[in-house]
């Protein structure tokens, strides 16, 4: 039985007759295979990833498992269409807190058309991509059974400035992301810190990107995922995954400085939260886009 994902925070969604990903109860995520070079690029990347022995096993864990392709009924009612069959990263989560962070100050790839470059450049300038080397594309943070999730709308997230990003990263690891005047960052040490925390995982990725010249990742995202119930009990179980590979190119022996720079910037922001967990004040309790 295929259904719309419950915890998708960014990207095209299979709602209101639109084409988007679907999931099943066996832990699979079905992503529509785009019928242009984006689809062939992503399929080629997943195929090469499965067989490339230059990629260490401890780095492979950061990518969704790839099960091949399959023809299934498209979510927009247009009949059978090819889909990438991937690991559903949310299948073992009940109420996951999730953040999608698009990495890189430049989201367009060198061979793109001029129209596409200008479209991406406009968005990069209007968001924090150019200034920070990354931007938040979507997020949700679970607060409680009564309150549910803090999940800012897409338009609001697109308007995030640097201070909004700092605040969102704090609220993401707070016990009170919806109701807070000041984020308490009470889960920061459990989720961001520690040998298996988000920061350690980002650092491991950074070490690889400092050397790897196999791929260049344009418009790729880091997903950060954790479960509040486990975090409150002192168990991190936080994970990061890389997703969205429609614009991956061969590195041709050159380090991916665009991705590496954005990753270093994100690490700096996360580390700053651990060093200054109570930095926010009550007047900073809302993003700029929510203030009157």
Short mmCIF file of N, CA, C and O in Angstrom, two decimals, residues 92-163:
data_model
loop_
_atom_site.label_atom_id
_atom_site.label_comp_id
_atom_site.label_asym_id
_atom_site.label_seq_id
_atom_site.Cartn_x
_atom_site.Cartn_y
_atom_site.Cartn_z
N UNK A 92 11.52 4.10 10.77
CA UNK A 92 11.66 3.65 12.16
C UNK A 92 11.41 4.76 13.17
O UNK A 92 11.76 4.63 14.34
N UNK A 93 10.84 5.86 12.70
CA UNK A 93 10.59 6.99 13.58
C UNK A 93 9.09 7.22 13.73
O UNK A 93 8.33 7.11 12.77
N UNK A 94 8.70 7.57 14.95
CA UNK A 94 7.30 7.86 15.24
C UNK A 94 7.00 9.35 15.11
O UNK A 94 6.09 9.76 14.39
N UNK A 95 7.78 10.17 15.80
CA UNK A 95 7.58 11.62 15.77
C UNK A 95 8.94 12.30 15.56
O UNK A 95 9.45 12.96 16.46
N UNK A 96 9.52 12.14 14.39
CA UNK A 96 10.88 12.64 14.18
C UNK A 96 10.97 14.16 14.04
O UNK A 96 10.10 14.80 13.44
N UNK A 97 12.00 14.72 14.63
CA UNK A 97 12.39 16.09 14.35
C UNK A 97 13.36 16.01 13.18
O UNK A 97 14.32 15.24 13.20
N UNK A 98 13.10 16.82 12.15
CA UNK A 98 13.84 16.71 10.89
C UNK A 98 14.21 18.11 10.39
O UNK A 98 13.39 19.02 10.44
N UNK A 99 15.44 18.26 9.91
CA UNK A 99 15.84 19.51 9.26
C UNK A 99 16.55 19.17 7.96
O UNK A 99 17.44 18.33 7.93
N UNK A 100 16.13 19.84 6.88
CA UNK A 100 16.75 19.70 5.57
C UNK A 100 17.60 20.93 5.32
O UNK A 100 17.08 22.05 5.28
N UNK A 101 18.91 20.74 5.16
CA UNK A 101 19.84 21.86 4.96
C UNK A 101 20.52 21.69 3.61
O UNK A 101 21.28 20.74 3.40
N UNK A 102 20.24 22.61 2.69
CA UNK A 102 20.86 22.56 1.36
C UNK A 102 22.26 23.16 1.46
O UNK A 102 22.43 24.30 1.89
N UNK A 103 23.25 22.39 1.03
CA UNK A 103 24.65 22.76 1.24
C UNK A 103 25.26 23.39 -0.03
O UNK A 103 25.03 22.91 -1.14
N UNK A 104 26.04 24.43 0.19
CA UNK A 104 26.77 25.08 -0.90
C UNK A 104 26.34 26.51 -1.11
O UNK A 104 25.14 26.82 -1.04
N UNK A 105 27.29 27.38 -1.35
CA UNK A 105 26.95 28.77 -1.65
C UNK A 105 26.46 28.91 -3.08
O UNK A 105 25.83 29.89 -3.44
N UNK A 106 26.73 27.89 -3.88
CA UNK A 106 26.29 27.87 -5.28
C UNK A 106 25.52 26.58 -5.53
O UNK A 106 26.08 25.48 -5.39
N UNK A 107 24.25 26.68 -5.88
CA UNK A 107 23.43 25.49 -6.09
C UNK A 107 23.32 25.10 -7.55
O UNK A 107 22.75 24.06 -7.86
N UNK A 108 23.82 25.92 -8.45
CA UNK A 108 23.80 25.57 -9.87
C UNK A 108 25.10 24.88 -10.26
O UNK A 108 26.15 25.12 -9.68
N UNK A 109 24.99 24.01 -11.27
CA UNK A 109 26.15 23.25 -11.71
C UNK A 109 26.69 23.85 -13.01
O UNK A 109 25.96 24.50 -13.76
N UNK A 110 27.97 23.66 -13.28
CA UNK A 110 28.63 24.36 -14.39
C UNK A 110 27.98 24.18 -15.75
O UNK A 110 27.95 25.12 -16.55
N UNK A 111 27.45 23.00 -16.04
CA UNK A 111 26.89 22.75 -17.38
C UNK A 111 25.44 23.20 -17.53
O UNK A 111 24.82 22.98 -18.56
N UNK A 112 24.89 23.83 -16.51
CA UNK A 112 23.48 24.23 -16.55
C UNK A 112 23.25 25.33 -17.57
O UNK A 112 24.16 26.07 -17.94
N UNK A 113 22.00 25.44 -18.02
CA UNK A 113 21.64 26.51 -18.95
C UNK A 113 21.70 27.86 -18.24
O UNK A 113 21.62 27.93 -17.02
N UNK A 114 21.81 28.90 -19.03
CA UNK A 114 21.88 30.24 -18.45
C UNK A 114 20.61 30.56 -17.67
O UNK A 114 20.67 31.19 -16.60
N UNK A 115 19.47 30.12 -18.17
CA UNK A 115 18.19 30.38 -17.48
C UNK A 115 18.17 29.69 -16.12
O UNK A 115 17.72 30.27 -15.13
N UNK A 116 18.68 28.46 -16.08
CA UNK A 116 18.70 27.73 -14.81
C UNK A 116 19.68 28.37 -13.83
O UNK A 116 19.39 28.49 -12.63
N UNK A 117 20.84 28.78 -14.34
CA UNK A 117 21.82 29.44 -13.48
C UNK A 117 21.25 30.70 -12.85
O UNK A 117 21.40 30.94 -11.64
N UNK A 118 20.58 31.52 -13.65
CA UNK A 118 20.01 32.76 -13.14
C UNK A 118 18.90 32.49 -12.10
O UNK A 118 18.78 33.21 -11.11
N UNK A 119 18.13 31.43 -12.33
CA UNK A 119 17.08 31.04 -11.38
C UNK A 119 17.69 30.65 -10.04
O UNK A 119 17.23 31.09 -8.98
N UNK A 120 18.74 29.82 -10.09
CA UNK A 120 19.40 29.38 -8.86
C UNK A 120 20.13 30.53 -8.18
O UNK A 120 20.09 30.67 -6.95
N UNK A 121 20.78 31.36 -8.97
CA UNK A 121 21.53 32.48 -8.43
C UNK A 121 20.62 33.45 -7.69
O UNK A 121 20.96 33.96 -6.62
N UNK A 122 19.43 33.66 -8.23
CA UNK A 122 18.44 34.53 -7.59
C UNK A 122 18.05 33.98 -6.22
O UNK A 122 18.04 34.71 -5.21
N UNK A 123 17.78 32.68 -6.16
CA UNK A 123 17.40 32.05 -4.90
C UNK A 123 18.56 32.03 -3.92
O UNK A 123 18.39 32.25 -2.71
N UNK A 124 19.76 31.78 -4.41
CA UNK A 124 20.95 31.77 -3.55
C UNK A 124 21.17 33.13 -2.90
O UNK A 124 21.57 33.22 -1.73
N UNK A 125 20.91 34.20 -3.68
CA UNK A 125 21.09 35.56 -3.16
C UNK A 125 19.99 35.93 -2.17
O UNK A 125 20.23 36.65 -1.20
N UNK A 126 18.78 35.45 -2.42
CA UNK A 126 17.63 35.82 -1.59
C UNK A 126 17.59 35.02 -0.29
O UNK A 126 16.87 35.40 0.64
N UNK A 127 18.30 33.92 -0.23
CA UNK A 127 18.36 33.11 0.99
C UNK A 127 19.74 33.27 1.62
O UNK A 127 20.47 34.20 1.30
N UNK A 128 20.10 32.35 2.50
CA UNK A 128 21.41 32.45 3.17
C UNK A 128 22.49 31.64 2.46
O UNK A 128 23.60 31.50 2.98
N UNK A 129 22.20 31.08 1.29
CA UNK A 129 23.18 30.25 0.60
C UNK A 129 24.47 31.01 0.32
O UNK A 129 25.57 30.51 0.59
N UNK A 130 24.35 32.22 -0.23
CA UNK A 130 25.55 32.99 -0.55
C UNK A 130 26.29 33.47 0.69
O UNK A 130 27.51 33.44 0.74
N UNK A 131 25.54 33.90 1.69
CA UNK A 131 26.19 34.47 2.88
C UNK A 131 26.75 33.40 3.80
O UNK A 131 27.82 33.60 4.40
N UNK A 132 26.07 32.27 3.94
CA UNK A 132 26.48 31.24 4.89
C UNK A 132 27.08 30.00 4.24
O UNK A 132 27.77 29.23 4.90
N UNK A 133 26.78 29.78 2.97
CA UNK A 133 27.21 28.54 2.33
C UNK A 133 26.20 27.42 2.51
O UNK A 133 26.45 26.29 2.09
N UNK A 134 25.06 27.71 3.13
CA UNK A 134 23.97 26.74 3.26
C UNK A 134 22.67 27.49 3.54
O UNK A 134 22.68 28.66 3.93
N UNK A 135 21.58 26.81 3.33
CA UNK A 135 20.28 27.36 3.70
C UNK A 135 19.37 26.25 4.20
O UNK A 135 19.52 25.09 3.79
N UNK A 136 18.48 26.59 5.09
CA UNK A 136 17.49 25.63 5.57
C UNK A 136 16.36 25.57 4.55
O UNK A 136 15.79 26.60 4.18
N UNK A 137 16.05 24.36 4.08
CA UNK A 137 15.00 24.19 3.07
C UNK A 137 13.68 23.74 3.68
O UNK A 137 12.62 23.93 3.08
N UNK A 138 13.74 23.13 4.85
CA UNK A 138 12.54 22.66 5.52
C UNK A 138 12.88 22.10 6.87
O UNK A 138 14.02 21.67 7.10
N UNK A 139 11.91 22.13 7.80
CA UNK A 139 12.17 21.56 9.12
C UNK A 139 10.88 21.32 9.88
O UNK A 139 9.85 21.94 9.61
N UNK A 140 10.98 20.41 10.82
CA UNK A 140 9.94 20.23 11.82
C UNK A 140 10.62 19.77 13.10
O UNK A 140 11.61 19.05 13.06
N UNK A 141 10.10 20.24 14.23
CA UNK A 141 10.65 19.86 15.52
C UNK A 141 9.48 19.49 16.43
O UNK A 141 8.55 20.30 16.60
N UNK A 142 9.52 18.30 17.00
CA UNK A 142 8.41 17.83 17.84
C UNK A 142 8.51 18.43 19.23
O UNK A 142 9.58 18.48 19.83
N UNK A 143 7.36 18.91 19.73
CA UNK A 143 7.33 19.47 21.08
C UNK A 143 6.63 18.54 22.06
O UNK A 143 7.23 18.09 23.03
N UNK A 144 5.36 18.23 21.82
CA UNK A 144 4.62 17.39 22.76
C UNK A 144 3.37 16.84 22.08
O UNK A 144 3.00 17.26 20.97
N UNK A 145 2.73 15.90 22.76
CA UNK A 145 1.49 15.32 22.25
C UNK A 145 0.42 16.40 22.06
O UNK A 145 -0.35 16.38 21.11
N UNK A 146 0.40 17.35 22.99
CA UNK A 146 -0.60 18.42 22.93
C UNK A 146 -0.28 19.43 21.84
O UNK A 146 -1.16 19.86 21.09
N UNK A 147 0.98 19.83 21.74
CA UNK A 147 1.36 20.89 20.81
C UNK A 147 1.69 20.39 19.42
O UNK A 147 1.54 21.13 18.44
N UNK A 148 2.18 19.16 19.31
CA UNK A 148 2.56 18.63 18.01
C UNK A 148 3.91 19.13 17.56
O UNK A 148 4.85 19.26 18.35
N UNK A 149 4.01 19.45 16.27
CA UNK A 149 5.28 19.86 15.66
C UNK A 149 5.34 21.37 15.42
O UNK A 149 4.34 21.99 15.06
N UNK A 150 6.53 21.91 15.65
CA UNK A 150 6.83 23.25 15.11
C UNK A 150 7.31 23.03 13.69
O UNK A 150 8.32 22.38 13.45
N UNK A 151 6.55 23.55 12.71
CA UNK A 151 6.87 23.33 11.30
C UNK A 151 6.59 24.62 10.53
O UNK A 151 5.48 24.82 10.04
N UNK A 152 7.58 25.51 10.46
CA UNK A 152 7.37 26.76 9.73
C UNK A 152 6.99 26.50 8.28
O UNK A 152 7.43 25.53 7.66
N UNK A 153 6.18 27.39 7.73
CA UNK A 153 5.75 27.26 6.34
C UNK A 153 6.93 27.53 5.40
O UNK A 153 7.88 28.23 5.73
N UNK A 154 6.83 26.97 4.20
CA UNK A 154 7.90 27.07 3.21
C UNK A 154 8.27 28.52 2.92
O UNK A 154 9.46 28.87 2.87
N UNK A 155 7.26 29.37 2.77
CA UNK A 155 7.53 30.77 2.45
C UNK A 155 8.29 31.46 3.58
O UNK A 155 9.16 32.30 3.35
N UNK A 156 7.94 31.11 4.80
CA UNK A 156 8.62 31.69 5.95
C UNK A 156 10.09 31.26 5.99
O UNK A 156 10.99 32.08 6.23
N UNK A 157 10.34 29.98 5.73
CA UNK A 157 11.71 29.47 5.74
C UNK A 157 12.54 30.12 4.65
O UNK A 157 13.71 30.44 4.84
N UNK A 158 11.92 30.34 3.49
CA UNK A 158 12.64 30.97 2.39
C UNK A 158 13.08 32.40 2.75
O UNK A 158 14.03 32.91 2.16
N UNK A 159 12.40 33.00 3.72
CA UNK A 159 12.75 34.34 4.14
C UNK A 159 13.74 34.40 5.30
O UNK A 159 14.06 35.48 5.80
N UNK A 160 14.23 33.25 5.74
CA UNK A 160 15.17 33.23 6.86
C UNK A 160 16.43 34.03 6.53
O UNK A 160 17.04 33.86 5.47
N UNK A 161 16.82 34.88 7.48
CA UNK A 161 18.13 35.53 7.38
C UNK A 161 19.11 34.81 8.30
O UNK A 161 18.79 33.76 8.86
N UNK A 162 20.29 35.36 8.48
CA UNK A 162 21.32 34.69 9.28
C UNK A 162 20.85 34.45 10.71
O UNK A 162 21.03 33.36 11.27
N UNK A 163 20.23 35.47 11.31
CA UNK A 163 19.76 35.33 12.70
C UNK A 163 18.65 34.30 12.81
O UNK A 163 18.57 33.57 13.80
#
